[in-house]
C-alpha cells in the first residue's frame, strides 16, 4: 500500500504502512519514500524510479512497437479492454513497463522499469515486446541493460500469448550474453510468476531492494492451494540472499552508487582500456629462482601459513581495491561463506577478485567454515569468473584453505562435480588469471581456484595434495607423524618453485605476513600489477593456449 496524506485534511503528516508511525510527508519524499523509523520501503512507480536511479535529464523513452491489445477478447467481471483503459487513465502510463535510454554517473544504460500499479506489473504482449526491444536496443548500441522488476506474474487476460513472452524475453537476454554485455536486475517488491521465472532472474547481477519479495508462486497461492505453513522470512530479500539467489540486498539510497560501480566496470573493457604502462615499470621483488629462498623447517612453515593473523581475502580487498562490491550466491542452493568474491578496482583497473575466506578468531573461523569451500562456494566462484570473462575483466584468486569441505551435505551437493567444473572452466577462461597462495593451499579445494596463467605464493605459504595430518594418518597411521609428512611432501615455497608448480614467490615481512598485514598486502598488490601487465599484452587465444601448456607439462620428465 502506498502511503498518502489523509484525503479529508491533506495533513502534511502521513502514516508509515510498515510501522504505522507518523512520518512528515516532505521528509518521507526526500528520503526516497523510506521510513526513517522502521526502514520500510514504500513502492515507487516507474517515473519515480527513473528520477531516483538515473542522471537528471538523461532518460529518453524508447519507442514501442504496436502489439496485440486484446487477443482473446477476454471478459471476467468486466471486459479486459475496459480494465486496460481504466488503468491507463489512473496511472498515466501506456503499459506496465517504461523503457528508456539513460545514464548513471555518465555511464550509458538501457533501462526497462516496471510499475506494479499498472495491473500488478503483469507480463503481457506489450510488456514482453518492450522488454525485448529494450534488449535489442542495448545490443545494437553495445551498452548494458538494467531491468527494474515489479510484477505479480504473467497477464492472464492474454492467455498463452502472455506465457510466450517469458521465452521471448529470455532469448533477448541470451543475445546480450553472447555479445558480452552486462545485464543487471533490480528486484523490487513484489516480483513473482512469469517475470521472476524469466528476465528478472537471468541477469548477470541480481540486486534486491530492501523489503522486496520474489518467487515463482506467491504466498497466497502456496498457502491456498497446498495448505502449507510458510516459514519466517519466506521469499524476502534477505532469505533470497542466504539462499544464494541474489547478489546483494541494498537500501534504496545505495542502489544508484551500486549501479554506477557495476556500469563503470563493464565500460572498462568495452571502451578498449588496458592496464597502465606504469604497472610494467614497477619491479617488485619476485623470487623466481628457488636457490634464493632459504631452507625452512616444513612444519614451522605450516604453522606460519595457518597463523590466524594472516590477511584474508576480504582484508586484501580492503587494502588493495577501490569500490569493492561483493557479489553473492551460486543462484542454486546457497551463499557459501568460505569463498567470497566481487568486483573492485586495482589501481583504477576493474578486476574480479575471488578467494577463500578464513577468519582471525574462533567465531569467524567457524562462521566461515575455516575457509573450506562447499559446492555452492565453488559454483559461486565459477559464476563470478564467467562474468569476468564475459565483461573482459582480469581475474585474481587468493588461495587459503585446508581443503574443500568434506561433510555429508557437501557430498550430497556434488562437491566433486563442482570442483571438476571449476578446473575445466578455468582452463578456458579468455582473460588473464593470476592466483596467489596466501596461506594454505590444500588439495582440490585450492586447485579449484588456482588453474591460472601465473601462480604466485607468499614466502611462508604451503601447497599440497593433502594436509600433513591427513597424509600422516593414512600412510604412517599416526597423526603425530604430521611433521614428518610435511617434510616428505615438500609443500614449502622453495620446493614448489623448484617443481614449477609456482611461477614466483612474494617474500613476506620479517616474522611472517601476520606481523605486518598492510605491508604484505602492498607486496601482493605490486606482484599482481606487474604480473597482470605482462599478461595483458597477450590475446585471449594466446592466454588459453599458454595456460594449457603450463598444466600439460606437469609430471613429464625433462
PDB file of C-alpha atoms in Angstrom, residues 64-289:
ATOM      1  CA  UNK A  64       7.237   0.972 -28.590  1.00  0.00           C
ATOM      2  CA  UNK A  65       6.078  -1.175 -31.495  1.00  0.00           C
ATOM      3  CA  UNK A  66       2.340  -1.899 -31.745  1.00  0.00           C
ATOM      4  CA  UNK A  67       1.205  -5.206 -30.218  1.00  0.00           C
ATOM      5  CA  UNK A  68      -1.999  -7.188 -29.908  1.00  0.00           C
ATOM      6  CA  UNK A  69      -4.267  -5.447 -27.417  1.00  0.00           C
ATOM      7  CA  UNK A  70      -6.979  -7.975 -26.580  1.00  0.00           C
ATOM      8  CA  UNK A  71      -6.060 -11.206 -28.385  1.00  0.00           C
ATOM      9  CA  UNK A  72      -8.639 -13.352 -26.519  1.00  0.00           C
ATOM     10  CA  UNK A  73     -11.427 -10.765 -26.312  1.00  0.00           C
ATOM     11  CA  UNK A  74     -11.303 -11.643 -22.639  1.00  0.00           C
ATOM     12  CA  UNK A  75     -14.048 -10.818 -20.143  1.00  0.00           C
ATOM     13  CA  UNK A  76     -14.293 -11.744 -16.471  1.00  0.00           C
ATOM     14  CA  UNK A  77     -16.490  -9.469 -14.366  1.00  0.00           C
ATOM     15  CA  UNK A  78     -15.518  -6.708 -16.807  1.00  0.00           C
ATOM     16  CA  UNK A  79     -14.092  -6.638 -20.319  1.00  0.00           C
ATOM     17  CA  UNK A  80     -10.301  -6.636 -20.419  1.00  0.00           C
ATOM     18  CA  UNK A  81     -10.273  -3.562 -22.657  1.00  0.00           C
ATOM     19  CA  UNK A  82     -12.257  -1.620 -20.067  1.00  0.00           C
ATOM     20  CA  UNK A  83      -9.829  -2.616 -17.315  1.00  0.00           C
ATOM     21  CA  UNK A  84      -6.895  -1.651 -19.506  1.00  0.00           C
ATOM     22  CA  UNK A  85      -8.320   1.756 -20.316  1.00  0.00           C
ATOM     23  CA  UNK A  86      -9.137   2.480 -16.688  1.00  0.00           C
ATOM     24  CA  UNK A  87      -5.595   1.562 -15.637  1.00  0.00           C
ATOM     25  CA  UNK A  88      -4.100   3.806 -18.282  1.00  0.00           C
ATOM     26  CA  UNK A  89      -6.176   6.751 -17.085  1.00  0.00           C
ATOM     27  CA  UNK A  90      -5.324   6.054 -13.446  1.00  0.00           C
ATOM     28  CA  UNK A  91      -1.559   5.681 -13.892  1.00  0.00           C
ATOM     29  CA  UNK A  92      -0.886   7.892 -16.877  1.00  0.00           C
ATOM     30  CA  UNK A  93       1.110   5.026 -18.394  1.00  0.00           C
ATOM     31  CA  UNK A  94       0.583   3.149 -21.615  1.00  0.00           C
ATOM     32  CA  UNK A  95       1.778  -0.136 -20.155  1.00  0.00           C
ATOM     33  CA  UNK A  96       3.322  -1.802 -17.094  1.00  0.00           C
ATOM     34  CA  UNK A  97       6.909  -1.040 -18.165  1.00  0.00           C
ATOM     35  CA  UNK A  98       8.685   2.119 -19.248  1.00  0.00           C
ATOM     36  CA  UNK A  99      11.813   1.595 -21.340  1.00  0.00           C
ATOM     37  CA  UNK A 100      14.385   4.319 -21.789  1.00  0.00           C
ATOM     38  CA  UNK A 101      17.989   5.019 -22.617  1.00  0.00           C
ATOM     39  CA  UNK A 102      19.659   6.809 -19.713  1.00  0.00           C
ATOM     40  CA  UNK A 103      22.902   7.152 -17.774  1.00  0.00           C
ATOM     41  CA  UNK A 104      24.198   6.629 -14.235  1.00  0.00           C
ATOM     42  CA  UNK A 105      27.144   8.844 -13.321  1.00  0.00           C
ATOM     43  CA  UNK A 106      27.689   9.335 -17.025  1.00  0.00           C
ATOM     44  CA  UNK A 107      27.686   5.606 -17.844  1.00  0.00           C
ATOM     45  CA  UNK A 108      25.087   4.760 -20.534  1.00  0.00           C
ATOM     46  CA  UNK A 109      22.473   2.108 -19.871  1.00  0.00           C
ATOM     47  CA  UNK A 110      19.189   0.909 -21.321  1.00  0.00           C
ATOM     48  CA  UNK A 111      16.541   0.608 -18.618  1.00  0.00           C
ATOM     49  CA  UNK A 112      13.275  -1.329 -18.503  1.00  0.00           C
ATOM     50  CA  UNK A 113      11.402  -0.105 -15.427  1.00  0.00           C
ATOM     51  CA  UNK A 114       8.245  -1.891 -14.359  1.00  0.00           C
ATOM     52  CA  UNK A 115       5.318  -0.336 -12.481  1.00  0.00           C
ATOM     53  CA  UNK A 116       3.255  -2.537 -10.174  1.00  0.00           C
ATOM     54  CA  UNK A 117       0.431  -0.002 -10.174  1.00  0.00           C
ATOM     55  CA  UNK A 118      -0.328  -0.914 -13.788  1.00  0.00           C
ATOM     56  CA  UNK A 119      -2.329  -4.142 -13.486  1.00  0.00           C
ATOM     57  CA  UNK A 120       0.116  -5.544 -10.960  1.00  0.00           C
ATOM     58  CA  UNK A 121       3.023  -5.133 -13.371  1.00  0.00           C
ATOM     59  CA  UNK A 122       1.729  -8.151 -15.269  1.00  0.00           C
ATOM     60  CA  UNK A 123       3.621  -9.508 -18.270  1.00  0.00           C
ATOM     61  CA  UNK A 124       1.608  -9.411 -21.459  1.00  0.00           C
ATOM     62  CA  UNK A 125       2.363  -8.941 -25.140  1.00  0.00           C
ATOM     63  CA  UNK A 126       3.096  -5.218 -24.817  1.00  0.00           C
ATOM     64  CA  UNK A 127       5.407  -5.651 -21.825  1.00  0.00           C
ATOM     65  CA  UNK A 128       7.234  -8.570 -23.441  1.00  0.00           C
ATOM     66  CA  UNK A 129       7.707  -6.619 -26.659  1.00  0.00           C
ATOM     67  CA  UNK A 130       9.016  -3.569 -24.807  1.00  0.00           C
ATOM     68  CA  UNK A 131      11.486  -5.607 -22.740  1.00  0.00           C
ATOM     69  CA  UNK A 132      12.705  -7.413 -25.853  1.00  0.00           C
ATOM     70  CA  UNK A 133      13.029  -4.182 -27.828  1.00  0.00           C
ATOM     71  CA  UNK A 134      14.989  -2.619 -24.956  1.00  0.00           C
ATOM     72  CA  UNK A 135      17.401  -5.557 -25.004  1.00  0.00           C
ATOM     73  CA  UNK A 136      17.771  -5.224 -28.766  1.00  0.00           C
ATOM     74  CA  UNK A 137      18.467  -1.507 -28.386  1.00  0.00           C
ATOM     75  CA  UNK A 138      21.172  -2.331 -25.821  1.00  0.00           C
ATOM     76  CA  UNK A 139      22.629  -4.912 -28.202  1.00  0.00           C
ATOM     77  CA  UNK A 140      22.653  -2.535 -31.152  1.00  0.00           C
ATOM     78  CA  UNK A 141      24.345   0.217 -29.152  1.00  0.00           C
ATOM     79  CA  UNK A 142      26.675  -2.106 -27.179  1.00  0.00           C
ATOM     80  CA  UNK A 143      25.604  -0.859 -23.759  1.00  0.00           C
ATOM     81  CA  UNK A 144      24.349  -2.646 -20.603  1.00  0.00           C
ATOM     82  CA  UNK A 145      20.732  -3.431 -19.824  1.00  0.00           C
ATOM     83  CA  UNK A 146      19.078  -2.721 -16.469  1.00  0.00           C
ATOM     84  CA  UNK A 147      15.766  -4.306 -15.553  1.00  0.00           C
ATOM     85  CA  UNK A 148      13.776  -2.949 -12.607  1.00  0.00           C
ATOM     86  CA  UNK A 149      11.311  -5.721 -11.849  1.00  0.00           C
ATOM     87  CA  UNK A 150       7.961  -5.374 -10.093  1.00  0.00           C
ATOM     88  CA  UNK A 151       5.251  -7.827 -11.083  1.00  0.00           C
ATOM     89  CA  UNK A 152       2.636 -10.281  -9.964  1.00  0.00           C
ATOM     90  CA  UNK A 153       3.272 -12.528 -12.959  1.00  0.00           C
ATOM     91  CA  UNK A 154       2.025 -13.146 -16.490  1.00  0.00           C
ATOM     92  CA  UNK A 155      -1.159 -11.375 -17.622  1.00  0.00           C
ATOM     93  CA  UNK A 156      -3.973 -13.909 -17.503  1.00  0.00           C
ATOM     94  CA  UNK A 157      -6.220 -11.911 -19.840  1.00  0.00           C
ATOM     95  CA  UNK A 158      -3.802 -12.562 -22.717  1.00  0.00           C
ATOM     96  CA  UNK A 159      -3.583 -16.312 -22.212  1.00  0.00           C
ATOM     97  CA  UNK A 160      -0.832 -18.392 -23.816  1.00  0.00           C
ATOM     98  CA  UNK A 161       0.487 -15.371 -25.706  1.00  0.00           C
ATOM     99  CA  UNK A 162       1.448 -13.864 -22.351  1.00  0.00           C
ATOM    100  CA  UNK A 163       3.194 -17.108 -21.441  1.00  0.00           C
ATOM    101  CA  UNK A 164       5.234 -16.931 -24.653  1.00  0.00           C
ATOM    102  CA  UNK A 165       6.695 -13.589 -23.565  1.00  0.00           C
ATOM    103  CA  UNK A 166       8.780 -15.442 -20.988  1.00  0.00           C
ATOM    104  CA  UNK A 167      10.649 -17.304 -23.714  1.00  0.00           C
ATOM    105  CA  UNK A 168      10.796 -14.249 -25.947  1.00  0.00           C
ATOM    106  CA  UNK A 169      12.473 -12.091 -23.305  1.00  0.00           C
ATOM    107  CA  UNK A 170      14.783 -14.933 -22.240  1.00  0.00           C
ATOM    108  CA  UNK A 171      16.041 -15.159 -25.817  1.00  0.00           C
ATOM    109  CA  UNK A 172      16.739 -11.439 -25.819  1.00  0.00           C
ATOM    110  CA  UNK A 173      18.891 -11.694 -22.694  1.00  0.00           C
ATOM    111  CA  UNK A 174      20.715 -14.684 -24.179  1.00  0.00           C
ATOM    112  CA  UNK A 175      21.705 -12.457 -27.113  1.00  0.00           C
ATOM    113  CA  UNK A 176      23.229  -9.965 -24.674  1.00  0.00           C
ATOM    114  CA  UNK A 177      25.161 -12.817 -23.047  1.00  0.00           C
ATOM    115  CA  UNK A 178      26.557 -13.843 -26.414  1.00  0.00           C
ATOM    116  CA  UNK A 179      27.569 -10.237 -27.101  1.00  0.00           C
ATOM    117  CA  UNK A 180      29.369  -9.859 -23.754  1.00  0.00           C
ATOM    118  CA  UNK A 181      27.084  -7.089 -22.500  1.00  0.00           C
ATOM    119  CA  UNK A 182      26.332  -6.642 -18.800  1.00  0.00           C
ATOM    120  CA  UNK A 183      22.788  -7.236 -17.609  1.00  0.00           C
ATOM    121  CA  UNK A 184      21.613  -6.146 -14.169  1.00  0.00           C
ATOM    122  CA  UNK A 185      18.301  -6.904 -12.480  1.00  0.00           C
ATOM    123  CA  UNK A 186      16.953  -4.775  -9.646  1.00  0.00           C
ATOM    124  CA  UNK A 187      14.287  -6.811  -7.863  1.00  0.00           C
ATOM    125  CA  UNK A 188      11.697  -4.667  -6.105  1.00  0.00           C
ATOM    126  CA  UNK A 189       8.606  -5.554  -4.137  1.00  0.00           C
ATOM    127  CA  UNK A 190       6.903  -7.684  -5.336  1.00  0.00           C
ATOM    128  CA  UNK A 191       8.355  -9.764  -8.181  1.00  0.00           C
ATOM    129  CA  UNK A 192       6.551 -13.031  -8.884  1.00  0.00           C
ATOM    130  CA  UNK A 193       5.424 -15.523 -11.504  1.00  0.00           C
ATOM    131  CA  UNK A 194       6.461 -15.315 -15.117  1.00  0.00           C
ATOM    132  CA  UNK A 195       8.618 -12.231 -14.628  1.00  0.00           C
ATOM    133  CA  UNK A 196      10.600 -13.877 -11.818  1.00  0.00           C
ATOM    134  CA  UNK A 197      10.879 -17.014 -13.953  1.00  0.00           C
ATOM    135  CA  UNK A 198      12.301 -15.168 -16.949  1.00  0.00           C
ATOM    136  CA  UNK A 199      14.116 -11.885 -17.392  1.00  0.00           C
ATOM    137  CA  UNK A 200      14.160 -10.775 -13.735  1.00  0.00           C
ATOM    138  CA  UNK A 201      16.441 -13.660 -12.732  1.00  0.00           C
ATOM    139  CA  UNK A 202      18.513 -14.099 -15.901  1.00  0.00           C
ATOM    140  CA  UNK A 203      20.756 -11.080 -15.372  1.00  0.00           C
ATOM    141  CA  UNK A 204      24.469 -11.281 -14.614  1.00  0.00           C
ATOM    142  CA  UNK A 205      23.973  -9.422 -11.354  1.00  0.00           C
ATOM    143  CA  UNK A 206      20.752  -9.500  -9.338  1.00  0.00           C
ATOM    144  CA  UNK A 207      20.300  -6.876  -6.641  1.00  0.00           C
ATOM    145  CA  UNK A 208      17.245  -6.988  -4.384  1.00  0.00           C
ATOM    146  CA  UNK A 209      15.945  -3.796  -2.854  1.00  0.00           C
ATOM    147  CA  UNK A 210      15.446  -3.979   0.901  1.00  0.00           C
ATOM    148  CA  UNK A 211      11.941  -5.185   1.655  1.00  0.00           C
ATOM    149  CA  UNK A 212      11.491  -6.906  -1.707  1.00  0.00           C
ATOM    150  CA  UNK A 213       9.824 -10.299  -2.108  1.00  0.00           C
ATOM    151  CA  UNK A 214      10.455 -12.607  -5.055  1.00  0.00           C
ATOM    152  CA  UNK A 215       9.359 -16.075  -6.061  1.00  0.00           C
ATOM    153  CA  UNK A 216       7.550 -18.078  -8.688  1.00  0.00           C
ATOM    154  CA  UNK A 217       4.401 -18.838  -6.720  1.00  0.00           C
ATOM    155  CA  UNK A 218       3.157 -16.188  -4.327  1.00  0.00           C
ATOM    156  CA  UNK A 219       2.466 -16.866  -0.636  1.00  0.00           C
ATOM    157  CA  UNK A 220      -1.306 -16.875  -1.081  1.00  0.00           C
ATOM    158  CA  UNK A 221      -1.076 -19.387  -3.920  1.00  0.00           C
ATOM    159  CA  UNK A 222       1.137 -21.730  -1.910  1.00  0.00           C
ATOM    160  CA  UNK A 223      -0.864 -21.454   1.281  1.00  0.00           C
ATOM    161  CA  UNK A 224      -4.192 -21.646  -0.521  1.00  0.00           C
ATOM    162  CA  UNK A 225      -3.533 -24.494  -2.938  1.00  0.00           C
ATOM    163  CA  UNK A 226      -1.171 -26.676  -0.899  1.00  0.00           C
ATOM    164  CA  UNK A 227      -2.156 -25.691   2.602  1.00  0.00           C
ATOM    165  CA  UNK A 228       1.469 -25.306   3.596  1.00  0.00           C
ATOM    166  CA  UNK A 229       2.581 -23.131   6.504  1.00  0.00           C
ATOM    167  CA  UNK A 230       5.087 -20.611   5.251  1.00  0.00           C
ATOM    168  CA  UNK A 231       8.370 -20.225   7.182  1.00  0.00           C
ATOM    169  CA  UNK A 232       9.509 -16.953   8.721  1.00  0.00           C
ATOM    170  CA  UNK A 233      11.064 -14.632   6.154  1.00  0.00           C
ATOM    171  CA  UNK A 234       9.649 -16.609   3.230  1.00  0.00           C
ATOM    172  CA  UNK A 235      10.668 -15.130  -0.153  1.00  0.00           C
ATOM    173  CA  UNK A 236      12.154 -11.993   1.439  1.00  0.00           C
ATOM    174  CA  UNK A 237      15.242 -10.311   0.040  1.00  0.00           C
ATOM    175  CA  UNK A 238      17.303 -11.454   2.999  1.00  0.00           C
ATOM    176  CA  UNK A 239      16.184 -15.065   2.605  1.00  0.00           C
ATOM    177  CA  UNK A 240      16.949 -14.916  -1.106  1.00  0.00           C
ATOM    178  CA  UNK A 241      20.457 -13.689  -0.290  1.00  0.00           C
ATOM    179  CA  UNK A 242      21.071 -16.502   2.199  1.00  0.00           C
ATOM    180  CA  UNK A 243      19.787 -18.973  -0.398  1.00  0.00           C
ATOM    181  CA  UNK A 244      22.314 -17.802  -2.981  1.00  0.00           C
ATOM    182  CA  UNK A 245      19.632 -16.424  -5.305  1.00  0.00           C
ATOM    183  CA  UNK A 246      20.643 -12.756  -5.381  1.00  0.00           C
ATOM    184  CA  UNK A 247      23.989 -10.978  -5.314  1.00  0.00           C
ATOM    185  CA  UNK A 248      23.079  -8.481  -2.638  1.00  0.00           C
ATOM    186  CA  UNK A 249      20.383  -6.584  -0.768  1.00  0.00           C
ATOM    187  CA  UNK A 250      20.576  -2.793  -0.929  1.00  0.00           C
ATOM    188  CA  UNK A 251      18.685   0.004   0.706  1.00  0.00           C
ATOM    189  CA  UNK A 252      17.162   2.425  -1.769  1.00  0.00           C
ATOM    190  CA  UNK A 253      19.797   5.114  -1.214  1.00  0.00           C
ATOM    191  CA  UNK A 254      22.515   2.572  -2.015  1.00  0.00           C
ATOM    192  CA  UNK A 255      21.114   1.484  -5.384  1.00  0.00           C
ATOM    193  CA  UNK A 256      22.400   4.289  -7.574  1.00  0.00           C
ATOM    194  CA  UNK A 257      26.069   4.085  -6.439  1.00  0.00           C
ATOM    195  CA  UNK A 258      25.948   0.279  -6.672  1.00  0.00           C
ATOM    196  CA  UNK A 259      24.718   0.519 -10.258  1.00  0.00           C
ATOM    197  CA  UNK A 260      27.373   3.118 -11.073  1.00  0.00           C
ATOM    198  CA  UNK A 261      30.157   0.805  -9.864  1.00  0.00           C
ATOM    199  CA  UNK A 262      28.884  -2.090 -11.981  1.00  0.00           C
ATOM    200  CA  UNK A 263      28.420   0.028 -15.096  1.00  0.00           C
ATOM    201  CA  UNK A 264      31.862   1.554 -14.664  1.00  0.00           C
ATOM    202  CA  UNK A 265      33.470  -1.894 -14.506  1.00  0.00           C
ATOM    203  CA  UNK A 266      31.582  -3.046 -17.587  1.00  0.00           C
ATOM    204  CA  UNK A 267      32.701   0.029 -19.511  1.00  0.00           C
ATOM    205  CA  UNK A 268      36.402  -0.599 -18.915  1.00  0.00           C
ATOM    206  CA  UNK A 269      36.952  -3.428 -21.389  1.00  0.00           C
ATOM    207  CA  UNK A 270      34.177  -2.263 -23.720  1.00  0.00           C
ATOM    208  CA  UNK A 271      35.962   1.058 -24.199  1.00  0.00           C
ATOM    209  CA  UNK A 272      39.220  -0.711 -25.048  1.00  0.00           C
ATOM    210  CA  UNK A 273      41.130   0.343 -21.955  1.00  0.00           C
ATOM    211  CA  UNK A 274      44.226  -1.554 -20.856  1.00  0.00           C
ATOM    212  CA  UNK A 275      46.265  -1.752 -17.685  1.00  0.00           C
ATOM    213  CA  UNK A 276      48.508   1.281 -17.042  1.00  0.00           C
ATOM    214  CA  UNK A 277      52.001   1.256 -18.512  1.00  0.00           C
ATOM    215  CA  UNK A 278      53.315   2.151 -15.062  1.00  0.00           C
ATOM    216  CA  UNK A 279      52.395  -1.329 -13.901  1.00  0.00           C
ATOM    217  CA  UNK A 280      55.168  -2.717 -16.061  1.00  0.00           C
ATOM    218  CA  UNK A 281      57.688  -0.182 -14.832  1.00  0.00           C
ATOM    219  CA  UNK A 282      57.275  -1.065 -11.172  1.00  0.00           C
ATOM    220  CA  UNK A 283      59.567  -4.010 -10.475  1.00  0.00           C
ATOM    221  CA  UNK A 284      58.561  -5.817  -7.278  1.00  0.00           C
ATOM    222  CA  UNK A 285      60.970  -8.341  -5.855  1.00  0.00           C
ATOM    223  CA  UNK A 286      59.561 -11.641  -7.059  1.00  0.00           C
ATOM    224  CA  UNK A 287      61.710 -14.676  -6.408  1.00  0.00           C
ATOM    225  CA  UNK A 288      61.877 -16.980  -9.416  1.00  0.00           C
ATOM    226  CA  UNK A 289      64.976 -18.987  -8.507  1.00  0.00           C
TER     227      UNK A 289
END
